[in-house]
Short mmCIF file of C-alpha atoms and ligand atoms in Angstrom, two decimals:
data_model
loop_
_atom_site.label_atom_id
_atom_site.label_comp_id
_atom_site.label_asym_id
_atom_site.label_seq_id
_atom_site.Cartn_x
_atom_site.Cartn_y
_atom_site.Cartn_z
CA MET A 23 113.31 102.49 101.38
CA THR A 24 116.38 101.26 99.52
CA ARG A 25 117.86 98.10 101.00
CA SER A 26 121.43 97.13 100.23
CA PRO A 27 121.24 93.63 98.70
CA ALA A 28 124.44 92.34 100.32
CA ASN A 29 123.14 93.32 103.78
CA THR A 30 119.56 92.13 103.32
CA ALA A 31 118.49 88.60 104.24
CA VAL A 32 115.34 87.67 102.34
CA ALA A 33 113.23 84.61 103.19
CA VAL A 34 111.21 83.62 100.13
CA LEU A 35 107.99 82.00 101.36
CA MET A 36 106.62 79.45 98.90
CA GLY A 37 104.69 76.20 98.58
CA GLY A 38 102.30 76.10 101.49
CA TRP A 39 99.28 73.81 101.63
CA SER A 40 96.74 75.48 99.33
CA ALA A 41 95.37 74.08 96.07
CA GLU A 42 97.94 76.34 94.36
CA ARG A 43 100.98 74.83 96.08
CA GLU A 44 102.70 73.77 92.84
CA VAL A 45 102.23 77.18 91.22
CA SER A 46 103.68 78.83 94.33
CA LEU A 47 106.75 76.57 94.25
CA SER A 48 107.37 77.71 90.72
CA SER A 49 106.74 81.41 91.56
CA GLY A 50 108.99 81.16 94.63
CA THR A 51 111.83 79.39 92.84
CA ALA A 52 111.83 82.04 90.11
CA CYS A 53 111.75 84.90 92.66
CA ALA A 54 114.51 83.35 94.80
CA GLY A 55 116.72 82.94 91.72
CA ALA A 56 116.20 86.54 90.62
CA LEU A 57 116.80 87.89 94.14
CA LYS A 58 120.09 85.94 94.29
CA ARG A 59 121.14 87.35 90.94
CA ALA A 60 120.32 90.82 92.30
CA GLY A 61 122.76 90.15 95.16
CA PHE A 62 120.36 89.52 98.08
CA ARG A 63 121.04 86.88 100.74
CA VAL A 64 118.22 84.48 100.01
CA THR A 65 116.71 81.61 102.01
CA PRO A 66 113.93 79.71 100.23
CA VAL A 67 111.30 78.47 102.70
CA ASP A 68 108.80 75.75 101.78
CA VAL A 69 106.10 76.83 104.20
CA GLN A 70 104.67 74.10 106.45
CA ARG A 71 101.84 74.74 108.82
CA ASP A 72 103.49 73.33 111.96
CA THR A 73 106.95 74.89 111.53
CA VAL A 74 106.55 78.24 109.77
CA VAL A 75 106.35 80.42 112.89
CA ALA A 76 109.33 78.81 114.67
CA LEU A 77 111.36 78.89 111.45
CA LEU A 78 110.73 82.60 110.88
CA GLN A 79 111.60 83.35 114.51
CA GLN A 80 114.84 81.47 114.06
CA LEU A 81 115.75 82.94 110.65
CA LYS A 82 114.80 86.53 111.59
CA PRO A 83 115.00 87.67 107.95
CA ASP A 84 115.16 91.39 107.13
CA VAL A 85 112.34 90.82 104.63
CA ALA A 86 109.85 88.03 104.00
CA PHE A 87 109.13 87.78 100.28
CA ASN A 88 105.67 86.26 100.00
CA ALA A 89 105.51 83.98 96.94
CA LEU A 90 102.53 82.00 98.22
CA HIS A 91 99.17 81.72 96.43
CA GLY A 92 95.73 80.78 97.67
CA LYS A 93 94.58 79.86 101.15
CA TRP A 94 96.73 81.09 104.07
CA GLY A 95 99.40 82.70 101.87
CA GLU A 96 97.07 85.09 100.02
CA ASP A 97 94.13 85.56 102.39
CA GLY A 98 95.83 87.66 105.07
CA CYS A 99 96.76 84.83 107.46
CA CYS A 100 100.42 84.85 106.44
CA ALA A 101 100.51 88.67 106.58
CA ALA A 102 99.06 88.52 110.12
CA ILE A 103 101.90 86.27 111.29
CA LEU A 104 104.52 88.55 109.74
CA GLU A 105 102.86 91.58 111.38
CA THR A 106 102.92 89.75 114.72
CA LEU A 107 106.58 88.80 114.34
CA GLY A 108 107.45 92.31 113.11
CA ILE A 109 109.07 91.06 109.89
CA PRO A 110 108.70 93.45 106.91
CA TYR A 111 106.93 91.67 104.05
CA THR A 112 105.97 92.18 100.41
CA HIS A 113 102.50 92.58 98.85
CA SER A 114 99.29 93.54 100.62
CA GLY A 115 98.53 93.65 104.34
CA VAL A 116 96.00 91.64 106.33
CA LEU A 117 92.76 93.43 105.50
CA ALA A 118 93.33 94.00 101.78
CA SER A 119 94.48 90.39 101.35
CA SER A 120 91.47 88.88 103.06
CA LEU A 121 89.04 91.17 101.25
CA ALA A 122 90.55 90.45 97.84
CA MET A 123 90.48 86.70 98.49
CA HIS A 124 86.76 86.78 99.19
CA LYS A 125 85.13 87.38 95.81
CA GLU A 126 81.77 88.44 97.31
CA LYS A 127 83.16 90.87 99.90
CA SER A 128 85.55 92.46 97.41
CA LYS A 129 82.67 92.93 94.97
CA ALA A 130 80.82 95.07 97.51
CA ILE A 131 83.86 97.31 97.75
CA PHE A 132 84.30 97.45 93.98
CA ARG A 133 80.65 98.45 93.56
CA ALA A 134 81.02 101.18 96.18
CA ALA A 135 84.06 102.48 94.26
CA GLY A 136 81.99 102.64 91.07
CA LEU A 137 83.71 99.68 89.40
CA PRO A 138 81.65 97.43 87.09
CA VAL A 139 81.27 93.83 88.28
CA ALA A 140 79.03 91.00 87.02
CA GLU A 141 75.79 90.17 88.84
CA SER A 142 76.19 87.16 91.09
CA LEU A 143 74.53 85.09 93.81
CA LEU A 144 75.88 83.01 96.67
CA VAL A 145 74.10 79.68 96.38
CA PRO A 146 74.20 76.56 98.60
CA LEU A 147 76.13 73.78 96.84
CA GLU A 148 73.10 71.43 96.87
CA ASP A 149 71.04 74.00 94.95
CA VAL A 150 73.84 74.63 92.42
CA ALA A 151 73.87 70.88 91.71
CA GLU A 152 70.09 70.59 91.42
CA ARG A 153 68.88 73.45 89.24
CA HIS A 154 70.17 76.42 87.26
CA PRO A 155 70.41 79.26 89.81
CA MET A 156 70.28 81.96 87.10
CA ALA A 157 69.66 82.30 83.40
CA LEU A 158 72.28 80.61 81.22
CA PRO A 159 75.14 81.22 80.49
CA TYR A 160 76.70 81.52 83.94
CA VAL A 161 79.86 80.65 85.87
CA VAL A 162 80.12 78.67 89.11
CA LYS A 163 83.21 79.35 91.22
CA PRO A 164 84.50 79.06 94.77
CA VAL A 165 84.21 82.30 96.75
CA ALA A 166 87.81 82.07 97.94
CA GLU A 167 90.13 80.15 95.59
CA GLY A 168 92.47 81.04 92.74
CA SER A 169 94.11 79.69 89.57
CA SER A 170 90.66 78.79 88.17
CA VAL A 171 90.44 75.90 90.67
CA GLY A 172 86.80 74.76 90.87
CA VAL A 173 85.57 77.15 88.14
CA HIS A 174 82.77 75.72 85.95
CA ILE A 175 81.32 77.50 82.94
CA VAL A 176 77.69 76.66 82.12
CA LEU A 177 77.01 77.68 78.52
CA GLU A 178 73.62 77.95 76.76
CA ASN A 179 73.87 74.40 75.42
CA ALA A 180 74.59 72.83 78.86
CA ASN A 181 72.77 69.60 79.63
CA GLY A 182 72.06 70.48 83.21
CA PRO A 183 73.38 72.16 86.32
CA VAL A 184 76.90 71.49 87.70
CA ARG A 185 76.54 68.26 89.70
CA ALA A 186 80.32 67.99 90.12
CA VAL A 187 80.32 70.70 92.82
CA LEU A 188 79.04 68.15 95.33
CA ASP A 189 82.37 66.29 94.97
CA GLU A 190 84.29 69.55 95.40
CA ARG A 191 83.03 70.54 98.82
CA ALA A 192 86.60 70.82 100.11
CA ILE A 193 87.25 73.60 97.60
CA PHE A 194 83.86 75.33 97.76
CA GLY A 195 82.79 75.14 101.38
CA SER A 196 79.02 75.39 101.82
CA HIS A 197 78.25 77.91 99.05
CA ALA A 198 79.33 78.71 95.50
CA MET A 199 79.40 82.02 93.70
CA VAL A 200 77.19 81.91 90.61
CA GLU A 201 77.99 84.74 88.24
CA ARG A 202 76.69 85.94 84.90
CA PHE A 203 79.00 84.73 82.10
CA VAL A 204 80.66 87.62 80.31
CA PRO A 205 81.67 86.62 76.77
CA GLY A 206 84.56 88.16 74.88
CA LYS A 207 88.16 88.82 75.73
CA GLU A 208 90.15 88.04 78.86
CA LEU A 209 92.20 91.08 79.92
CA THR A 210 94.56 91.59 82.82
CA CYS A 211 96.44 94.59 84.21
CA ALA A 212 98.98 94.76 87.04
CA VAL A 213 99.57 97.60 89.49
CA VAL A 214 103.00 98.28 91.00
CA GLY A 215 102.72 100.72 93.89
CA ASP A 216 100.61 103.53 92.47
CA ARG A 217 101.27 102.74 88.87
CA PRO A 218 99.22 100.55 86.52
CA LEU A 219 101.33 98.66 83.96
CA GLY A 220 100.09 97.62 80.51
CA VAL A 221 97.12 95.45 79.56
CA ILE A 222 97.46 91.87 78.29
CA ASP A 223 94.83 90.11 76.19
CA ILE A 224 94.99 86.40 77.08
CA VAL A 225 93.97 84.02 74.33
CA SER A 226 93.50 80.50 75.70
CA LYS A 227 94.52 77.78 73.26
CA SER A 228 92.68 74.67 74.38
CA SER A 229 89.49 76.08 75.82
CA SER A 230 87.18 79.05 75.52
CA TRP A 231 88.16 80.44 78.92
CA TYR A 232 91.27 80.85 81.08
CA ASP A 233 91.30 77.49 82.87
CA TYR A 234 94.10 75.93 84.92
CA LYS A 235 95.66 74.30 81.84
CA ALA A 236 95.64 77.52 79.86
CA LYS A 237 97.30 79.26 82.82
CA TYR A 238 100.14 76.85 83.46
CA ALA A 239 100.68 74.39 80.58
CA PRO A 240 103.50 75.49 78.25
CA GLY A 241 101.81 77.17 75.29
CA GLY A 242 98.42 76.92 77.05
CA SER A 243 97.68 80.52 76.24
CA GLN A 244 98.96 83.32 74.08
CA HIS A 245 99.54 86.74 75.63
CA ILE A 246 98.97 89.77 73.43
CA LEU A 247 100.79 92.77 74.89
CA PRO A 248 99.79 95.49 74.40
CA ALA A 249 96.21 94.21 74.04
CA GLN A 250 94.73 95.11 70.64
CA ILE A 251 91.69 96.95 71.98
CA PRO A 252 90.50 100.55 71.60
CA ALA A 253 92.81 103.00 73.41
CA SER A 254 89.91 104.19 75.57
CA VAL A 255 89.24 100.62 76.81
CA TYR A 256 92.96 100.07 77.43
CA ARG A 257 93.07 103.20 79.60
CA ARG A 258 89.83 102.23 81.37
CA CYS A 259 91.36 98.86 82.25
CA GLN A 260 94.40 100.60 83.78
CA ASP A 261 92.19 103.08 85.67
CA TYR A 262 89.96 100.30 87.04
CA ALA A 263 92.99 98.21 88.09
CA LEU A 264 94.41 101.15 90.06
CA VAL A 265 91.05 102.15 91.60
CA ALA A 266 90.42 98.50 92.62
CA HIS A 267 93.93 98.19 94.12
CA GLN A 268 93.39 101.37 96.13
CA ALA A 269 89.77 100.63 97.11
CA LEU A 270 90.85 97.36 98.73
CA GLY A 271 93.90 99.04 100.27
CA CYS A 272 96.39 96.82 98.41
CA ARG A 273 100.13 97.37 98.66
CA GLY A 274 103.07 96.43 96.48
CA VAL A 275 102.04 94.48 93.40
CA SER A 276 98.53 93.32 92.52
CA ARG A 277 96.85 92.19 89.30
CA ALA A 278 93.26 92.73 88.22
CA ASP A 279 91.41 90.29 85.92
CA PHE A 280 88.76 91.54 83.49
CA ARG A 281 86.34 90.35 80.83
CA TYR A 282 85.77 92.65 77.87
CA ASP A 283 82.69 92.00 75.79
CA ASP A 284 83.45 93.75 72.51
CA ARG A 285 80.32 92.75 70.58
CA PRO A 286 78.83 95.86 68.97
CA GLY A 287 75.93 97.05 71.09
CA HIS A 288 77.00 95.02 74.13
CA GLU A 289 80.33 96.68 74.84
CA GLU A 290 81.26 96.28 78.52
CA LEU A 291 84.41 95.93 80.60
CA ILE A 292 83.83 93.88 83.77
CA LEU A 293 86.23 93.51 86.70
CA LEU A 294 86.38 89.85 87.81
CA GLU A 295 88.80 90.03 90.71
CA VAL A 296 92.01 91.44 92.16
CA ASN A 297 94.87 89.04 92.91
CA THR A 298 97.04 90.22 95.78
CA GLN A 299 99.62 87.44 95.20
CA PRO A 300 99.75 87.26 91.39
CA GLY A 301 101.80 84.52 89.74
CA MET A 302 105.53 85.13 89.39
CA THR A 303 106.54 82.05 87.36
CA GLY A 304 108.64 82.42 84.24
CA THR A 305 105.50 82.52 82.07
CA SER A 306 103.39 84.62 84.45
CA LEU A 307 101.64 87.82 83.50
CA VAL A 308 103.15 90.28 86.00
CA PRO A 309 106.81 89.72 85.00
CA GLU A 310 105.76 90.08 81.36
CA LEU A 311 103.95 93.35 82.08
CA ALA A 312 106.98 94.61 84.01
CA ALA A 313 109.30 93.71 81.10
CA HIS A 314 107.03 95.67 78.76
CA ALA A 315 107.46 98.67 81.09
CA GLY A 316 111.26 98.26 80.87
CA TRP A 317 111.81 96.41 84.15
CA SER A 318 113.77 93.18 84.25
CA TYR A 319 112.55 90.38 86.53
CA GLU A 320 115.43 91.33 88.88
CA ASP A 321 114.30 95.00 88.89
CA LEU A 322 110.78 93.90 89.78
CA VAL A 323 111.69 91.68 92.75
CA THR A 324 114.21 94.28 93.97
CA TRP A 325 111.44 96.91 93.93
CA MET A 326 109.23 94.53 95.92
CA VAL A 327 111.91 93.93 98.56
CA ASN A 328 112.53 97.68 98.90
CA ASP A 329 108.77 98.27 99.23
CA ALA A 330 108.39 95.65 102.01
CA SER A 331 107.25 96.87 105.44
CA VAL A 332 105.07 96.07 108.42
CA ASP A 333 101.82 97.98 109.23
CA ARG A 334 100.61 97.48 105.69
N1 ADP B 12 81.74 85.94 84.86
C1 ADP B 12 82.61 85.34 84.04
N2 ADP B 12 82.44 85.37 82.70
C2 ADP B 12 83.30 84.74 81.86
N3 ADP B 12 84.39 84.05 82.27
C3 ADP B 12 84.62 83.99 83.60
C4 ADP B 12 83.76 84.63 84.55
N4 ADP B 12 84.25 84.38 85.78
C5 ADP B 12 85.37 83.64 85.62
N5 ADP B 12 85.60 83.39 84.31
C6 ADP B 12 86.73 82.62 83.74
O1 ADP B 12 87.33 81.86 84.80
C7 ADP B 12 88.68 82.34 85.07
C8 ADP B 12 88.94 82.32 86.57
O2 ADP B 12 88.01 83.15 87.23
P1 ADP B 12 88.44 84.23 88.32
O3 ADP B 12 87.22 84.93 88.78
O4 ADP B 12 89.52 85.12 87.79
O5 ADP B 12 88.96 83.32 89.52
P2 ADP B 12 90.41 82.74 89.90
O6 ADP B 12 91.41 83.24 88.90
O7 ADP B 12 90.64 83.31 91.26
O8 ADP B 12 90.25 81.26 89.91
C9 ADP B 12 88.71 83.73 84.47
O9 ADP B 12 90.04 84.10 84.18
C10 ADP B 12 87.81 83.58 83.25
O10 ADP B 12 88.49 82.95 82.17
MG1 MG B 13 91.62 85.15 88.12
#
């Protein structure tokens, strides 16, 4: 539906208490600014666990714009509260959000949809710290985190297994996902509604993979858009992003992360994950992909507000 900006009160939910709180504050501030410029009546809300429900009941916004990342904001819990309160909201609903957040559960759905994913195991943290759970090189990551928090890459020349996971129990929980390392390029593609946008090749400056610093430090990574890859791989990336979005039942905007091994003889495109609350900071990938498709940042957030609903 089309909502008239002057008559639409939008609460921008940001911050929260996940490991990605700071990123969300920057996504939320950018979204709130753009929504104001587009003429909406905007209330920024720094979400706190003990006040969020009462605050939303009091504000009664026409739309809740979800700019949260990580636990609670991205895993379906926030969507469940908005469903309960009957407040139309942006992005995916409860089920798609919780499935996408759980890297093992979403993989089962991706496999069933015919999408290529990397082999992985769920391994107790103690075992990850003690011995290599699979042939090197491999990646150790939390089953349900984002922003590369807790991701460890174990390359062929590693001295031993990742002992540090034992100090990161708060992030990992009892088990870690151990996944085959896929060398090559880091690609990402966003989906808006039923439409895949372009494909970005992310070249990290300081490290060989897309770690937290590469994601958020100024100049931490270079984005090549459109990605300089064969046209058939570019299209495959867009197809996979859309199929993954639909297989999980995502709504609004999502973004799929890939690895593309372009070594002759090894060529493979692997889907790593779908993000149901992709970053919306000034240097984030989704606004850049939208700009490439001819949408300003204001156009993008306006589309998201118009797309907001309950029963998602
Ligand atoms: N199997 C893998 N092979 C190579 N690199 C990986 C692999 N899994 C993760 N990475 C690296 O770690 C980053 C974060 O992993 P990802 O699965 O996207 O989790 P999240 O972004 O939710 O933290 C990726 O963008 C990539 O750079
Ligand atoms: Mg990712």
